[in-house]
Amino acid sequence: MTRLPDPSVRPAGLADQFGRVARDLRVSVTDRCNLRCTYCMPAEGLPWMPRAEMLTDEEMLRIIGLFVRDGITQVRLTGGEPLLRRSLVDLVAGIAALEPRPKIAMTTNGVGLERVAHRLKDAGLDRVNVSLDTIDSQTFTRLTRRDRLADVEAGLKAAADAGLTPVKVNAVAMRGINDESVADVLAWCLERGYELRFIEQMPLDAQHAWDRSDMITADEIRERLSRRWELTPLPAADRGSAPAERFLVDGGPETVGIIASVSAPFCAACDRTRLTADGQVRNCLFSTTETDLRGPLREGATDDELLALMRGEMWRKRRGHGIGDPDFVQPDRPMSAIGG
Ligand code: SAM
């Protein structure tokens, strides 16, 4: 039986009541996006955050710096679409200058990455994950409501050329849309040396249309891939806090990952925390509450006061995300405004 720490004895740092400690900070640098993926956003987009509510680079760097001081070792930039933040290269450079320097990663749709991949690498970005659900151009256009597959392909290639490696590709499998072609995406990634991970679709769409019975499960993805390749699971002990169960493909060395966020949640090993573009700390993707840092920061809060707020938010982290519980409530913020 796992022994839980005594909740009356609160340790320093970004710990919660279940013995987890945050090491991985996801920063949403903007809620805007240049694609309109049907499972994420309506065709007309969303009411974007007013600029005045968004953290400036200086504010963001101060908060990230405090997180790093308190034990964060990896910062992942996301959004919205992080490449839409004009100051992104400077922001990366600012994070790379923090002591101790965290690892810096980015999750992007890849549109426009071709132009900026080398500059991001020079500024200190270590790795990218590019989201790509299909390699069929018509399906891509239908799914994202934009004809930009060629841009994403160019972005991926530029990322590999710039040394933002290993280049990872994230794909969400959806019934009747791309579920029949998951093997084609893997074949495509294997040919190019990209590491593919499939992710189960989660209840985070702005339209609140997610339906569990319609979700393509991790087991289904594995079964479909197994028709073409032999998949050998890598030892669970190698997984740590990483969400993907990884498999050697035909004996390796190539691998494919499957993230069963809904059917086999990995909350017990979660080491993540999140900062939104408008300065809210969220201890979970599925939180229905958050802690405001922007207000106190703009009113002159000291570093220690901000740290106390960040730690308090982590301490309140629930044991699990609770999808499937009878009282589960989807967060008001859609994925694009939380940062995936
Ligand atoms: N724009 C960037 C991108 O496309 O990677 C970063 C933000 S996007 C919200 C991050 C990831 O979340 C993408 O891989 C996207 O496919 C995924 N995503 C969005 N809605 C999702 C959902 N309901 N369930 C699972 N993944 C989702």
Tab-separated table of C-alpha atoms and ligand atoms in Angstrom:
chain	number	residue	atom	x	y	z
A	1	MET	CA	0.000	0.000	0.000
A	2	THR	CA	1.299	3.477	-0.857
A	3	ARG	CA	1.910	5.535	2.285
A	4	LEU	CA	0.578	9.016	1.852
A	5	PRO	CA	2.403	11.896	3.507
A	6	ASP	CA	0.776	13.435	6.555
A	7	PRO	CA	-1.214	16.389	5.114
A	8	SER	CA	-0.640	18.432	8.250
A	9	VAL	CA	3.105	18.392	7.531
A	10	ARG	CA	3.418	20.407	4.380
A	11	PRO	CA	6.816	20.062	2.673
A	12	ALA	CA	8.514	22.986	0.932
A	13	GLY	CA	8.227	23.331	-2.823
A	14	LEU	CA	5.553	22.369	-5.298
A	15	ALA	CA	4.232	19.321	-3.462
A	16	ASP	CA	0.688	18.041	-3.090
A	17	GLN	CA	-1.076	15.986	-0.420
A	18	PHE	CA	-0.529	12.726	-2.313
A	19	GLY	CA	3.255	12.815	-2.372
A	20	ARG	CA	3.648	14.191	-5.895
A	21	VAL	CA	5.990	17.087	-6.624
A	22	ALA	CA	5.695	19.268	-9.726
A	23	ARG	CA	8.763	19.290	-11.970
A	24	ASP	CA	7.158	20.015	-15.340
A	25	LEU	CA	5.613	23.426	-16.027
A	26	ARG	CA	3.366	23.928	-19.064
A	27	VAL	CA	3.127	27.569	-20.058
A	28	SER	CA	0.405	28.686	-22.427
A	29	VAL	CA	1.917	31.732	-24.113
A	30	THR	CA	-1.243	32.673	-26.036
A	31	ASP	CA	-4.790	31.362	-26.410
A	32	ARG	CA	-4.911	32.291	-30.110
A	33	CYS	CA	-4.569	29.655	-32.796
A	34	ASN	CA	-4.255	29.653	-36.586
A	35	LEU	CA	-5.977	26.277	-37.035
A	36	ARG	CA	-9.569	25.457	-36.100
A	37	CYS	CA	-9.377	21.756	-35.247
A	38	THR	CA	-12.971	20.565	-35.043
A	39	TYR	CA	-12.372	18.760	-31.737
A	40	CYS	CA	-10.853	21.837	-30.127
A	41	MET	CA	-12.539	25.009	-31.403
A	42	PRO	CA	-15.578	26.178	-33.320
A	43	ALA	CA	-15.038	27.362	-36.928
A	44	GLU	CA	-15.303	31.043	-35.944
A	45	GLY	CA	-12.640	30.703	-33.227
A	46	LEU	CA	-13.199	31.787	-29.635
A	47	PRO	CA	-13.363	35.149	-27.886
A	48	TRP	CA	-9.604	35.665	-27.445
A	49	MET	CA	-8.120	37.029	-24.231
A	50	PRO	CA	-7.774	40.803	-24.274
A	51	ARG	CA	-4.078	41.760	-24.621
A	52	ALA	CA	-4.129	43.673	-21.351
A	53	GLU	CA	-5.046	40.483	-19.513
A	54	MET	CA	-2.145	38.535	-20.963
A	55	LEU	CA	1.135	38.380	-19.118
A	56	THR	CA	3.933	40.415	-20.641
A	57	ASP	CA	7.235	38.631	-21.288
A	58	GLU	CA	8.692	40.231	-18.188
A	59	GLU	CA	5.785	39.014	-16.024
A	60	MET	CA	5.893	35.544	-17.528
A	61	LEU	CA	9.643	35.270	-16.973
A	62	ARG	CA	9.332	36.368	-13.370
A	63	ILE	CA	6.738	33.689	-12.655
A	64	ILE	CA	8.607	30.976	-14.583
A	65	GLY	CA	11.754	31.968	-12.692
A	66	LEU	CA	9.975	31.447	-9.382
A	67	PHE	CA	8.708	28.058	-10.527
A	68	VAL	CA	12.257	27.090	-11.506
A	69	ARG	CA	13.549	28.264	-8.137
A	70	ASP	CA	10.930	26.007	-6.548
A	71	GLY	CA	11.913	22.827	-8.377
A	72	ILE	CA	10.608	22.970	-11.946
A	73	THR	CA	13.163	21.353	-14.275
A	74	GLN	CA	11.247	21.344	-17.565
A	75	VAL	CA	9.278	24.176	-19.132
A	76	ARG	CA	7.001	23.366	-22.067
A	77	LEU	CA	5.627	26.247	-24.133
A	78	THR	CA	2.196	25.678	-25.572
A	79	GLY	CA	-1.067	27.439	-26.280
A	80	GLY	CA	-3.232	28.202	-28.334
A	81	GLU	CA	-0.471	28.167	-30.883
A	82	PRO	CA	2.804	29.260	-29.243
A	83	LEU	CA	4.347	30.342	-32.570
A	84	LEU	CA	1.727	33.119	-32.710
A	85	ARG	CA	3.356	34.911	-29.788
A	86	ARG	CA	5.574	37.458	-31.519
A	87	SER	CA	8.164	37.540	-28.775
A	88	LEU	CA	8.523	33.756	-28.589
A	89	VAL	CA	12.241	33.655	-29.451
A	90	ASP	CA	13.015	36.253	-26.777
A	91	LEU	CA	10.869	34.379	-24.268
A	92	VAL	CA	12.809	31.180	-24.949
A	93	ALA	CA	16.082	33.053	-24.512
A	94	GLY	CA	14.822	34.458	-21.212
A	95	ILE	CA	13.906	30.992	-19.933
A	96	ALA	CA	17.243	29.584	-21.079
A	97	ALA	CA	18.997	32.247	-19.006
A	98	LEU	CA	17.310	31.099	-15.770
A	99	GLU	CA	19.392	29.362	-13.109
A	100	PRO	CA	19.303	26.391	-12.904
A	101	ARG	CA	18.527	26.279	-16.598
A	102	PRO	CA	15.405	24.189	-17.203
A	103	LYS	CA	14.913	21.966	-20.244
A	104	ILE	CA	12.750	23.869	-22.716
A	105	ALA	CA	10.240	22.129	-24.982
A	106	MET	CA	7.348	23.336	-27.127
A	107	THR	CA	4.079	21.825	-28.332
A	108	THR	CA	3.074	23.369	-31.661
A	109	ASN	CA	0.928	22.677	-34.695
A	110	GLY	CA	4.051	23.294	-36.781
A	111	VAL	CA	2.540	25.962	-39.053
A	112	GLY	CA	5.279	28.585	-39.427
A	113	LEU	CA	7.890	26.496	-37.624
A	114	GLU	CA	9.965	26.292	-40.798
A	115	ARG	CA	10.807	30.011	-40.574
A	116	VAL	CA	11.767	30.084	-36.937
A	117	ALA	CA	13.076	26.615	-35.963
A	118	HIS	CA	16.762	27.561	-36.152
A	119	ARG	CA	16.267	30.808	-34.239
A	120	LEU	CA	14.361	28.972	-31.520
A	121	LYS	CA	17.130	26.402	-31.271
A	122	ASP	CA	19.753	29.139	-31.023
A	123	ALA	CA	17.706	30.846	-28.316
A	124	GLY	CA	17.728	27.656	-26.231
A	125	LEU	CA	14.715	25.551	-27.232
A	126	ASP	CA	15.631	21.888	-26.766
A	127	ARG	CA	12.756	19.888	-28.292
A	128	VAL	CA	9.425	20.122	-30.070
A	129	ASN	CA	6.256	18.065	-30.209
A	130	VAL	CA	4.295	18.734	-33.377
A	131	SER	CA	0.598	17.919	-33.417
A	132	LEU	CA	-0.432	16.098	-36.571
A	133	ASP	CA	-3.483	13.846	-36.670
A	134	THR	CA	-3.390	12.791	-40.318
A	135	ILE	CA	-1.041	12.808	-43.281
A	136	ASP	CA	-3.884	12.896	-45.778
A	137	SER	CA	-4.224	16.430	-47.062
A	138	GLN	CA	-8.021	16.360	-47.502
A	139	THR	CA	-8.580	14.895	-44.048
A	140	PHE	CA	-6.155	17.463	-42.601
A	141	THR	CA	-8.100	20.321	-44.197
A	142	ARG	CA	-11.426	18.934	-42.994
A	143	LEU	CA	-10.120	18.352	-39.488
A	144	THR	CA	-8.279	21.652	-38.998
A	145	ARG	CA	-10.496	23.731	-41.325
A	146	ARG	CA	-7.255	25.017	-42.914
A	147	ASP	CA	-5.263	23.725	-45.908
A	148	ARG	CA	-1.858	23.774	-44.164
A	149	LEU	CA	-0.524	20.203	-44.195
A	150	ALA	CA	2.448	21.181	-46.381
A	151	ASP	CA	3.420	23.869	-43.819
A	152	VAL	CA	3.338	21.346	-40.992
A	153	GLU	CA	5.503	18.913	-42.977
A	154	ALA	CA	7.995	21.709	-43.697
A	155	GLY	CA	7.944	22.697	-40.020
A	156	LEU	CA	8.712	19.166	-38.921
A	157	LYS	CA	11.608	18.899	-41.330
A	158	ALA	CA	13.003	22.258	-40.213
A	159	ALA	CA	12.763	21.175	-36.568
A	160	ALA	CA	14.773	18.032	-37.300
A	161	ASP	CA	17.340	20.020	-39.345
A	162	ALA	CA	17.695	22.530	-36.508
A	163	GLY	CA	18.408	19.734	-34.013
A	164	LEU	CA	15.181	20.159	-31.987
A	165	THR	CA	15.348	16.448	-31.374
A	166	PRO	CA	13.948	13.941	-30.818
A	167	VAL	CA	11.147	15.421	-32.935
A	168	LYS	CA	7.912	14.030	-31.580
A	169	VAL	CA	4.552	13.936	-33.320
A	170	ASN	CA	1.311	13.901	-31.297
A	171	ALA	CA	-1.861	12.537	-32.877
A	172	VAL	CA	-5.401	12.312	-31.559
A	173	ALA	CA	-7.360	9.417	-33.068
A	174	MET	CA	-11.020	10.092	-33.803
A	175	ARG	CA	-13.700	7.692	-34.897
A	176	GLY	CA	-14.798	8.065	-38.486
A	177	ILE	CA	-12.173	10.752	-39.126
A	178	ASN	CA	-8.654	9.344	-38.903
A	179	ASP	CA	-9.022	6.093	-36.943
A	180	GLU	CA	-8.699	3.950	-40.059
A	181	SER	CA	-5.387	5.559	-40.961
A	182	VAL	CA	-3.450	5.505	-37.672
A	183	ALA	CA	-1.030	2.988	-39.214
A	184	ASP	CA	-0.354	5.336	-42.160
A	185	VAL	CA	0.645	8.097	-39.734
A	186	LEU	CA	3.021	5.731	-37.951
A	187	ALA	CA	4.560	4.498	-41.235
A	188	TRP	CA	5.060	8.129	-42.299
A	189	CYS	CA	6.743	9.038	-38.996
A	190	LEU	CA	8.952	5.939	-38.990
A	191	GLU	CA	10.217	6.814	-42.489
A	192	ARG	CA	11.208	10.297	-41.353
A	193	GLY	CA	12.583	9.456	-37.914
A	194	TYR	CA	9.837	11.231	-35.935
A	195	GLU	CA	8.659	9.666	-32.677
A	196	LEU	CA	4.875	9.275	-32.794
A	197	ARG	CA	2.539	9.253	-29.802
A	198	PHE	CA	-1.207	8.783	-30.001
A	199	ILE	CA	-3.381	10.497	-27.411
A	200	GLU	CA	-6.905	9.597	-26.417
A	201	GLN	CA	-9.349	12.397	-27.022
A	202	MET	CA	-10.274	14.151	-23.776
A	203	PRO	CA	-13.306	16.185	-22.658
A	204	LEU	CA	-11.672	19.557	-23.271
A	205	ASP	CA	-13.388	20.785	-26.413
A	206	ALA	CA	-14.888	24.266	-26.426
A	207	GLN	CA	-18.141	22.824	-27.764
A	208	HIS	CA	-18.513	20.326	-24.871
A	209	ALA	CA	-19.365	17.645	-27.440
A	210	TRP	CA	-16.963	14.927	-26.220
A	211	ASP	CA	-18.589	11.530	-25.821
A	212	ARG	CA	-16.694	8.755	-24.080
A	213	SER	CA	-18.465	5.997	-25.986
A	214	ASP	CA	-17.204	7.523	-29.221
A	215	MET	CA	-13.579	7.822	-28.099
A	216	ILE	CA	-10.931	5.683	-29.796
A	217	THR	CA	-9.246	3.957	-26.872
A	218	ALA	CA	-5.562	3.204	-26.423
A	219	ASP	CA	-6.399	-0.502	-26.806
A	220	GLU	CA	-8.049	0.112	-30.151
A	221	ILE	CA	-5.060	2.093	-31.398
A	222	ARG	CA	-2.699	-0.632	-30.294
A	223	GLU	CA	-4.832	-3.287	-31.974
A	224	ARG	CA	-4.892	-1.353	-35.238
A	225	LEU	CA	-1.131	-0.797	-35.242
A	226	SER	CA	-0.534	-4.446	-34.344
A	227	ARG	CA	-2.120	-5.491	-37.636
A	228	ARG	CA	0.961	-4.073	-39.394
A	229	TRP	CA	3.785	-4.224	-36.828
A	230	GLU	CA	4.808	-6.253	-33.831
A	231	LEU	CA	4.583	-3.950	-30.801
A	232	THR	CA	6.659	-4.856	-27.745
A	233	PRO	CA	5.889	-2.855	-24.591
A	234	LEU	CA	8.898	-1.180	-23.002
A	235	PRO	CA	9.205	-1.858	-19.255
A	236	ALA	CA	6.792	0.251	-17.198
A	237	ALA	CA	9.707	1.117	-14.897
A	238	ASP	CA	11.279	3.137	-17.758
A	239	ARG	CA	8.185	5.315	-17.961
A	240	GLY	CA	8.577	7.459	-14.843
A	241	SER	CA	6.169	10.376	-14.989
A	242	ALA	CA	5.944	10.213	-18.810
A	243	PRO	CA	2.337	9.771	-19.896
A	244	ALA	CA	2.961	7.516	-22.901
A	245	GLU	CA	3.155	3.753	-22.761
A	246	ARG	CA	5.885	3.071	-25.292
A	247	PHE	CA	6.326	0.113	-27.607
A	248	LEU	CA	9.234	-1.047	-29.726
A	249	VAL	CA	8.092	-1.284	-33.328
A	250	ASP	CA	9.162	-4.593	-34.915
A	251	GLY	CA	11.875	-5.006	-32.290
A	252	GLY	CA	13.023	-1.359	-32.431
A	253	PRO	CA	14.969	0.805	-32.123
A	254	GLU	CA	11.975	2.885	-33.296
A	255	THR	CA	9.152	3.288	-30.817
A	256	VAL	CA	5.548	4.423	-30.755
A	257	GLY	CA	3.751	5.805	-27.703
A	258	ILE	CA	0.110	5.610	-26.712
A	259	ILE	CA	-1.250	7.969	-24.079
A	260	ALA	CA	-4.338	6.532	-22.383
A	261	SER	CA	-5.297	9.740	-20.594
A	262	VAL	CA	-8.910	8.628	-20.203
A	263	SER	CA	-8.944	4.809	-20.195
A	264	ALA	CA	-5.836	4.365	-17.983
A	265	PRO	CA	-5.052	7.699	-16.315
A	266	PHE	CA	-1.528	8.277	-15.046
A	267	CYS	CA	-2.481	10.873	-12.412
A	268	ALA	CA	-0.575	9.042	-9.650
A	269	ALA	CA	2.699	9.824	-11.429
A	270	CYS	CA	1.727	13.311	-12.630
A	271	ASP	CA	4.455	15.896	-12.076
A	272	ARG	CA	2.856	18.755	-14.007
A	273	THR	CA	1.577	22.180	-13.278
A	274	ARG	CA	0.317	24.849	-15.637
A	275	LEU	CA	0.457	28.605	-16.149
A	276	THR	CA	-2.094	30.181	-18.485
A	277	ALA	CA	-1.371	33.168	-20.737
A	278	ASP	CA	-3.416	35.373	-18.387
A	279	GLY	CA	-1.426	34.357	-15.331
A	280	GLN	CA	-3.516	31.650	-13.681
A	281	VAL	CA	-1.875	28.588	-12.131
A	282	ARG	CA	-3.732	25.319	-12.691
A	283	ASN	CA	-2.678	22.137	-10.943
A	284	CYS	CA	-4.407	19.881	-13.500
A	285	LEU	CA	-5.724	20.058	-17.079
A	286	PHE	CA	-9.135	19.269	-15.630
A	287	SER	CA	-9.140	21.720	-12.712
A	288	THR	CA	-12.302	23.712	-12.325
A	289	THR	CA	-10.494	26.230	-10.124
A	290	GLU	CA	-7.229	28.123	-10.559
A	291	THR	CA	-5.027	30.558	-8.646
A	292	ASP	CA	-4.560	34.072	-9.975
A	293	LEU	CA	-0.966	35.307	-10.005
A	294	ARG	CA	-1.407	38.216	-12.403
A	295	GLY	CA	-3.482	40.345	-10.035
A	296	PRO	CA	-1.130	40.013	-7.047
A	297	LEU	CA	1.914	40.408	-9.308
A	298	ARG	CA	0.588	43.652	-10.781
A	299	GLU	CA	-0.313	44.880	-7.295
A	300	GLY	CA	3.305	44.464	-6.190
A	301	ALA	CA	3.397	41.018	-4.553
A	302	THR	CA	6.820	39.899	-3.387
A	303	ASP	CA	8.459	36.721	-4.689
A	304	ASP	CA	7.657	34.958	-1.422
A	305	GLU	CA	3.990	35.946	-1.681
A	306	LEU	CA	3.794	34.632	-5.238
A	307	LEU	CA	5.565	31.420	-4.240
A	308	ALA	CA	3.052	30.891	-1.441
A	309	LEU	CA	0.196	31.197	-3.965
A	310	MET	CA	1.863	28.750	-6.370
A	311	ARG	CA	2.521	26.227	-3.608
A	312	GLY	CA	-1.024	26.558	-2.284
A	313	GLU	CA	-2.425	25.742	-5.736
A	314	MET	CA	-0.243	22.623	-5.970
A	315	TRP	CA	-1.157	21.509	-2.464
A	316	ARG	CA	-4.841	21.464	-3.482
A	317	LYS	CA	-4.221	19.131	-6.461
A	318	ARG	CA	-6.742	16.315	-6.486
A	319	ARG	CA	-5.702	12.680	-6.485
A	320	GLY	CA	-6.993	12.177	-10.034
A	321	HIS	CA	-8.657	14.010	-12.912
A	322	GLY	CA	-11.959	12.255	-12.220
A	323	ILE	CA	-13.136	11.739	-15.826
A	324	GLY	CA	-15.675	8.970	-15.497
A	325	ASP	CA	-16.704	9.945	-11.961
A	326	PRO	CA	-20.425	10.673	-11.710
A	327	ASP	CA	-19.676	14.215	-10.506
A	328	PHE	CA	-17.065	15.008	-13.210
A	329	VAL	CA	-17.464	18.515	-14.579
A	330	GLN	CA	-15.605	19.609	-17.699
A	331	PRO	CA	-13.545	22.751	-17.036
A	332	ASP	CA	-14.936	26.015	-18.393
A	333	ARG	CA	-11.641	26.844	-20.061
A	334	PRO	CA	-11.176	24.968	-23.329
A	335	MET	CA	-7.868	23.226	-24.058
A	336	SER	CA	-6.726	26.142	-26.239
A	337	ALA	CA	-6.901	28.525	-23.267
A	338	ILE	CA	-5.338	26.100	-20.790
A	339	GLY	CA	-2.415	24.893	-22.856
A	340	GLY	CA	-2.304	21.254	-23.919
B	1	SAM	N1	-1.394	24.592	-30.979
B	1	SAM	C1	-0.485	23.685	-30.379
B	1	SAM	C2	-0.615	22.310	-31.003
B	1	SAM	O1	-1.406	22.149	-31.916
B	1	SAM	O2	0.112	21.427	-30.587
B	1	SAM	C3	-0.543	23.590	-28.874
B	1	SAM	C4	-1.896	23.580	-28.227
B	1	SAM	S1	-2.932	22.203	-28.613
B	1	SAM	C5	-4.323	22.551	-27.600
B	1	SAM	C6	-2.060	20.902	-27.808
B	1	SAM	C7	-2.487	19.516	-28.116
B	1	SAM	O3	-3.744	19.293	-27.570
B	1	SAM	C8	-2.595	19.154	-29.584
B	1	SAM	O4	-1.814	18.010	-29.811
B	1	SAM	C9	-4.040	18.828	-29.770
B	1	SAM	O5	-4.249	17.794	-30.709
B	1	SAM	C10	-4.403	18.378	-28.391
B	1	SAM	N2	-5.827	18.434	-28.099
B	1	SAM	C11	-6.691	19.445	-28.285
B	1	SAM	N3	-7.922	19.102	-27.863
B	1	SAM	C12	-7.810	17.848	-27.384
B	1	SAM	C13	-8.727	16.939	-26.807
B	1	SAM	N4	-9.999	17.248	-26.634
B	1	SAM	N5	-8.267	15.736	-26.410
B	1	SAM	C14	-6.961	15.399	-26.589
B	1	SAM	N6	-6.063	16.227	-27.128
B	1	SAM	C15	-6.479	17.420	-27.529
